[in-house]
Amino acid sequence: DQQVKQNSPSLSVQEGRISILNCDYTNSMFDYFLWYKKYPAEGPTFLISISSIKDKNEDGRFTVFLNKSAKHLSLHIVPSQPGDSAVYFCAAKGTYKYIFGTGTRLKVLA
Amino acid sequence: ETGVTQSPTHLIKTRGQQVTLRCSSQSGHNTVSWYQQALGQGPQFIFQYYREEENGRGNFPPRFSGLQFPNYSSELNVNALELDDSALYLCASSRYEGISEQYFGPGTRLTVT
């Protein structure tokens, strides 16, 4: 049973435009969420997080939105750059572990 | 500050063999978690070690075992390797047990033939 779902395996966006990556979760007890970025041959790198007491968190070009009633979060990247091309994982905080989605491969076209 | 390191980078083993993967945690971190990432999937939690004891375990059989040493480095041991064990094995360290932001190493790519 996949508790964290990323339904779009891939996304292509033109450089300079907005990238929106989506994530859904099933467990309403989750109270902390994170986004990780992964390049080939590297481990996942922490990008941004959000607590369930907030509905938005910004860090530079990256903004995460949380809709608790819909059990949905999204990562917005504005403006998108070619260096943003990577696999993005959404993760929910469990008791002592992270529960990851299957990832979305973002390709930013120059 | 030294990041999380893992060794070896790549490994090829035969079904039925045993393997040991190693991880050095980031400086100042006392908790290590191991994840398995199969092709096309997200990382799946195997277990976590805190103060040299297993602190939590995911849905993996007992042939997956681990150790944490006094310097907080860790090993993942897998016995009786199966073809489905082929995956990227990721180690992540964090400052405290329970949870805080986890910092991942580059992973060990294990291929079982």
mmCIF file of C-alpha atoms in Angstrom:
data_model
loop_
_atom_site.group_PDB
_atom_site.id
_atom_site.type_symbol
_atom_site.label_atom_id
_atom_site.label_comp_id
_atom_site.label_asym_id
_atom_site.label_seq_id
_atom_site.Cartn_x
_atom_site.Cartn_y
_atom_site.Cartn_z
ATOM 1 C CA ASP A 1 0.000 0.000 0.000
ATOM 2 C CA GLN A 2 1.634 3.187 -1.256
ATOM 3 C CA GLN A 3 1.067 5.849 1.407
ATOM 4 C CA VAL A 4 2.831 8.573 -0.582
ATOM 5 C CA LYS A 5 2.082 8.813 -4.281
ATOM 6 C CA GLN A 6 3.594 10.786 -7.110
ATOM 7 C CA ASN A 7 1.359 10.033 -10.059
ATOM 8 C CA SER A 8 3.403 11.784 -12.719
ATOM 9 C CA PRO A 9 6.547 9.784 -13.545
ATOM 10 C CA SER A 10 7.920 12.596 -15.686
ATOM 11 C CA LEU A 11 7.486 16.273 -16.494
ATOM 12 C CA SER A 12 9.063 18.500 -19.150
ATOM 13 C CA VAL A 13 9.111 22.265 -18.765
ATOM 14 C CA GLN A 14 10.638 25.083 -20.761
ATOM 15 C CA GLU A 15 13.452 27.029 -19.102
ATOM 16 C CA GLY A 16 12.118 30.085 -17.274
ATOM 17 C CA ARG A 17 8.625 28.676 -16.844
ATOM 18 C CA ILE A 18 7.065 27.235 -13.692
ATOM 19 C CA SER A 19 7.489 23.559 -12.774
ATOM 20 C CA ILE A 20 4.770 22.059 -10.591
ATOM 21 C CA LEU A 21 5.356 18.658 -9.061
ATOM 22 C CA ASN A 22 2.528 16.966 -7.217
ATOM 23 C CA CYS A 23 2.310 14.494 -4.364
ATOM 24 C CA ASP A 24 -0.636 12.829 -2.606
ATOM 25 C CA TYR A 25 -0.683 10.976 0.689
ATOM 26 C CA THR A 26 -3.199 8.736 2.401
ATOM 27 C CA ASN A 27 -2.344 8.922 6.103
ATOM 28 C CA SER A 28 -3.867 11.978 7.800
ATOM 29 C CA MET A 29 -1.477 11.474 10.742
ATOM 30 C CA PHE A 30 1.488 12.610 8.673
ATOM 31 C CA ASP A 31 2.535 16.023 9.975
ATOM 32 C CA TYR A 32 5.806 16.794 8.212
ATOM 33 C CA PHE A 33 6.702 16.566 4.566
ATOM 34 C CA LEU A 34 9.903 16.973 2.599
ATOM 35 C CA TRP A 35 11.050 17.220 -0.981
ATOM 36 C CA TYR A 36 14.328 15.693 -2.112
ATOM 37 C CA LYS A 37 16.120 16.101 -5.417
ATOM 38 C CA LYS A 38 18.233 13.305 -6.846
ATOM 39 C CA TYR A 39 20.803 13.475 -9.625
ATOM 40 C CA PRO A 40 22.140 10.268 -11.233
ATOM 41 C CA ALA A 41 24.907 8.582 -9.213
ATOM 42 C CA GLU A 42 24.187 10.780 -6.188
ATOM 43 C CA GLY A 43 22.085 10.336 -3.079
ATOM 44 C CA PRO A 44 18.895 12.359 -2.578
ATOM 45 C CA THR A 45 19.526 15.960 -1.498
ATOM 46 C CA PHE A 46 17.144 17.739 0.855
ATOM 47 C CA LEU A 47 15.371 20.594 -0.880
ATOM 48 C CA ILE A 48 12.544 21.982 1.234
ATOM 49 C CA SER A 49 10.136 20.861 3.936
ATOM 50 C CA ILE A 50 6.791 21.861 5.392
ATOM 51 C CA SER A 51 5.036 21.218 8.681
ATOM 52 C CA SER A 52 1.320 20.509 8.764
ATOM 53 C CA ILE A 53 0.760 23.695 10.799
ATOM 54 C CA LYS A 54 1.602 25.662 7.650
ATOM 55 C CA ASP A 55 0.111 25.637 4.175
ATOM 56 C CA LYS A 56 3.076 27.208 2.394
ATOM 57 C CA ASN A 57 6.842 27.367 2.724
ATOM 58 C CA GLU A 58 9.206 29.263 0.450
ATOM 59 C CA ASP A 59 12.924 29.043 -0.119
ATOM 60 C CA GLY A 60 14.190 31.077 -3.038
ATOM 61 C CA ARG A 61 12.831 29.647 -6.276
ATOM 62 C CA PHE A 62 11.194 26.738 -4.449
ATOM 63 C CA THR A 63 7.778 26.844 -2.778
ATOM 64 C CA VAL A 64 5.908 23.940 -1.261
ATOM 65 C CA PHE A 65 2.139 24.098 -0.768
ATOM 66 C CA LEU A 66 0.220 21.790 1.546
ATOM 67 C CA ASN A 67 -3.516 21.132 1.307
ATOM 68 C CA LYS A 68 -4.337 18.989 4.333
ATOM 69 C CA SER A 69 -7.999 18.497 3.518
ATOM 70 C CA ALA A 70 -7.050 17.090 0.106
ATOM 71 C CA LYS A 71 -3.978 15.285 1.466
ATOM 72 C CA HIS A 72 -2.004 16.892 -1.316
ATOM 73 C CA LEU A 73 1.221 18.806 -1.576
ATOM 74 C CA SER A 74 2.982 20.412 -4.479
ATOM 75 C CA LEU A 75 6.417 21.806 -5.208
ATOM 76 C CA HIS A 76 6.646 24.909 -7.405
ATOM 77 C CA ILE A 77 9.927 25.888 -9.032
ATOM 78 C CA VAL A 78 9.982 29.372 -10.511
ATOM 79 C CA PRO A 79 11.759 30.085 -12.764
ATOM 80 C CA SER A 80 12.865 26.620 -13.838
ATOM 81 C CA GLN A 81 16.495 26.217 -14.860
ATOM 82 C CA PRO A 82 18.242 23.420 -16.792
ATOM 83 C CA GLY A 83 20.171 22.533 -13.602
ATOM 84 C CA ASP A 84 16.858 21.652 -11.974
ATOM 85 C CA SER A 85 16.609 18.593 -14.213
ATOM 86 C CA ALA A 86 16.589 15.668 -11.759
ATOM 87 C CA VAL A 87 14.268 13.192 -10.076
ATOM 88 C CA TYR A 88 12.187 14.779 -7.310
ATOM 89 C CA PHE A 89 10.926 12.704 -4.397
ATOM 90 C CA CYS A 90 8.206 13.687 -2.016
ATOM 91 C CA ALA A 91 8.516 12.159 1.472
ATOM 92 C CA ALA A 92 6.354 12.074 4.587
ATOM 93 C CA LYS A 93 7.742 11.813 8.070
ATOM 94 C CA GLY A 94 6.857 8.580 9.854
ATOM 95 C CA THR A 95 7.722 7.669 13.439
ATOM 96 C CA TYR A 96 11.424 7.125 12.714
ATOM 97 C CA LYS A 97 11.605 6.978 8.954
ATOM 98 C CA TYR A 98 10.728 8.808 5.813
ATOM 99 C CA ILE A 99 8.108 7.325 3.485
ATOM 100 C CA PHE A 100 8.956 8.228 -0.077
ATOM 101 C CA GLY A 101 6.933 8.511 -3.231
ATOM 102 C CA THR A 102 8.134 6.928 -6.456
ATOM 103 C CA GLY A 103 9.560 10.172 -7.808
ATOM 104 C CA THR A 104 8.946 12.516 -10.740
ATOM 105 C CA ARG A 105 11.652 13.035 -13.334
ATOM 106 C CA LEU A 106 11.786 16.729 -14.231
ATOM 107 C CA LYS A 107 13.416 17.802 -17.462
ATOM 108 C CA VAL A 108 13.924 21.524 -17.993
ATOM 109 C CA LEU A 109 14.427 22.308 -21.663
ATOM 110 C CA ALA A 110 16.811 25.110 -22.629
ATOM 111 C CA GLU B 1 32.091 19.159 7.738
ATOM 112 C CA THR B 2 32.282 15.721 6.119
ATOM 113 C CA GLY B 3 29.166 14.409 4.423
ATOM 114 C CA VAL B 4 27.803 10.885 4.403
ATOM 115 C CA THR B 5 30.062 8.432 2.621
ATOM 116 C CA GLN B 6 29.330 4.877 1.506
ATOM 117 C CA SER B 7 31.466 2.021 0.266
ATOM 118 C CA PRO B 8 31.755 0.320 -2.076
ATOM 119 C CA THR B 9 30.211 2.295 -4.924
ATOM 120 C CA HIS B 10 29.263 -0.762 -6.939
ATOM 121 C CA LEU B 11 29.139 -4.446 -6.119
ATOM 122 C CA ILE B 12 28.253 -7.590 -8.040
ATOM 123 C CA LYS B 13 27.325 -10.718 -6.101
ATOM 124 C CA THR B 14 25.887 -14.132 -6.883
ATOM 125 C CA ARG B 15 22.559 -15.384 -5.562
ATOM 126 C CA GLY B 16 23.013 -17.034 -2.158
ATOM 127 C CA GLN B 17 26.102 -15.021 -1.214
ATOM 128 C CA GLN B 18 26.387 -12.539 1.624
ATOM 129 C CA VAL B 19 27.261 -8.840 1.347
ATOM 130 C CA THR B 20 28.330 -6.062 3.718
ATOM 131 C CA LEU B 21 27.827 -2.403 2.861
ATOM 132 C CA ARG B 22 29.408 0.399 4.852
ATOM 133 C CA CYS B 23 28.397 3.932 5.763
ATOM 134 C CA SER B 24 30.111 6.790 7.579
ATOM 135 C CA SER B 25 27.675 9.309 8.982
ATOM 136 C CA GLN B 26 27.972 13.062 8.667
ATOM 137 C CA SER B 27 29.996 14.744 11.379
ATOM 138 C CA GLY B 28 27.843 15.438 14.444
ATOM 139 C CA HIS B 29 25.139 12.939 13.466
ATOM 140 C CA ASN B 30 24.392 10.003 15.768
ATOM 141 C CA THR B 31 21.602 8.261 13.862
ATOM 142 C CA VAL B 32 21.899 6.204 10.697
ATOM 143 C CA SER B 33 19.072 4.897 8.518
ATOM 144 C CA TRP B 34 19.312 2.499 5.593
ATOM 145 C CA TYR B 35 17.043 2.520 2.545
ATOM 146 C CA GLN B 36 16.698 0.285 -0.496
ATOM 147 C CA GLN B 37 15.831 1.935 -3.794
ATOM 148 C CA ALA B 38 14.780 -0.450 -6.547
ATOM 149 C CA LEU B 39 14.717 0.745 -10.145
ATOM 150 C CA GLY B 40 11.860 3.163 -10.763
ATOM 151 C CA GLN B 41 10.870 3.255 -7.096
ATOM 152 C CA GLY B 42 11.385 5.603 -4.197
ATOM 153 C CA PRO B 43 13.690 4.663 -1.317
ATOM 154 C CA GLN B 44 12.171 2.057 1.018
ATOM 155 C CA PHE B 45 13.117 2.166 4.694
ATOM 156 C CA ILE B 46 15.065 -0.875 5.938
ATOM 157 C CA PHE B 47 16.025 0.099 9.499
ATOM 158 C CA GLN B 48 17.508 2.817 11.676
ATOM 159 C CA TYR B 49 20.309 2.681 14.237
ATOM 160 C CA TYR B 50 20.711 4.991 17.198
ATOM 161 C CA ARG B 51 23.314 4.555 19.911
ATOM 162 C CA GLU B 52 24.365 1.232 18.406
ATOM 163 C CA GLU B 53 20.872 -0.285 18.650
ATOM 164 C CA GLU B 54 18.197 -0.886 16.046
ATOM 165 C CA ASN B 55 15.623 1.832 16.570
ATOM 166 C CA GLY B 56 13.013 0.851 14.013
ATOM 167 C CA ARG B 57 12.591 -1.508 11.106
ATOM 168 C CA GLY B 58 10.715 -1.549 7.833
ATOM 169 C CA ASN B 59 9.160 -4.514 6.055
ATOM 170 C CA PHE B 60 12.391 -6.405 5.335
ATOM 171 C CA PRO B 61 13.220 -10.011 6.313
ATOM 172 C CA PRO B 62 15.722 -10.884 9.073
ATOM 173 C CA ARG B 63 18.418 -11.685 6.519
ATOM 174 C CA PHE B 64 18.824 -7.894 6.348
ATOM 175 C CA SER B 65 20.765 -6.937 9.467
ATOM 176 C CA GLY B 66 22.908 -4.064 10.584
ATOM 177 C CA LEU B 67 25.376 -2.679 13.047
ATOM 178 C CA GLN B 68 26.277 0.755 14.332
ATOM 179 C CA PHE B 69 29.686 1.436 15.828
ATOM 180 C CA PRO B 70 30.704 3.838 18.625
ATOM 181 C CA ASN B 71 31.847 6.382 16.016
ATOM 182 C CA TYR B 72 28.277 6.204 14.566
ATOM 183 C CA SER B 73 29.386 4.537 11.333
ATOM 184 C CA SER B 74 27.206 1.639 10.253
ATOM 185 C CA GLU B 75 27.086 -1.578 8.259
ATOM 186 C CA LEU B 76 24.247 -3.232 6.376
ATOM 187 C CA ASN B 77 24.560 -7.002 5.989
ATOM 188 C CA VAL B 78 22.418 -9.043 3.647
ATOM 189 C CA ASN B 79 22.581 -12.847 3.791
ATOM 190 C CA ALA B 80 21.383 -15.385 1.232
ATOM 191 C CA LEU B 81 21.176 -12.798 -1.542
ATOM 192 C CA GLU B 82 18.243 -13.009 -3.930
ATOM 193 C CA LEU B 83 17.917 -11.524 -7.409
ATOM 194 C CA ASP B 84 15.342 -9.016 -6.090
ATOM 195 C CA ASP B 85 17.966 -7.603 -3.725
ATOM 196 C CA SER B 86 19.527 -5.857 -6.720
ATOM 197 C CA ALA B 87 19.052 -2.176 -5.942
ATOM 198 C CA LEU B 88 20.690 1.050 -4.826
ATOM 199 C CA TYR B 89 21.278 0.986 -1.078
ATOM 200 C CA LEU B 90 21.237 4.398 0.540
ATOM 201 C CA CYS B 91 22.500 5.364 3.941
ATOM 202 C CA ALA B 92 21.212 8.524 5.606
ATOM 203 C CA SER B 93 22.375 10.164 8.805
ATOM 204 C CA SER B 94 20.587 12.609 11.046
ATOM 205 C CA ARG B 95 21.416 14.581 14.129
ATOM 206 C CA TYR B 96 18.893 12.942 16.444
ATOM 207 C CA GLU B 97 16.956 9.745 16.697
ATOM 208 C CA GLY B 98 13.264 9.941 15.926
ATOM 209 C CA ILE B 99 13.558 12.244 12.972
ATOM 210 C CA SER B 100 15.159 15.352 11.697
ATOM 211 C CA GLU B 101 16.330 16.153 8.195
ATOM 212 C CA GLN B 102 18.212 13.144 6.918
ATOM 213 C CA TYR B 103 21.306 13.557 4.779
ATOM 214 C CA PHE B 104 21.949 10.843 2.246
ATOM 215 C CA GLY B 105 25.124 9.291 0.956
ATOM 216 C CA PRO B 106 25.646 8.545 -2.743
ATOM 217 C CA GLY B 107 24.575 4.919 -2.334
ATOM 218 C CA THR B 108 25.962 1.485 -3.165
ATOM 219 C CA ARG B 109 24.666 -0.131 -6.338
ATOM 220 C CA LEU B 110 24.285 -3.880 -5.674
ATOM 221 C CA THR B 111 23.726 -6.277 -8.551
ATOM 222 C CA VAL B 112 22.823 -9.887 -7.763
ATOM 223 C CA THR B 113 23.246 -12.361 -10.626
#
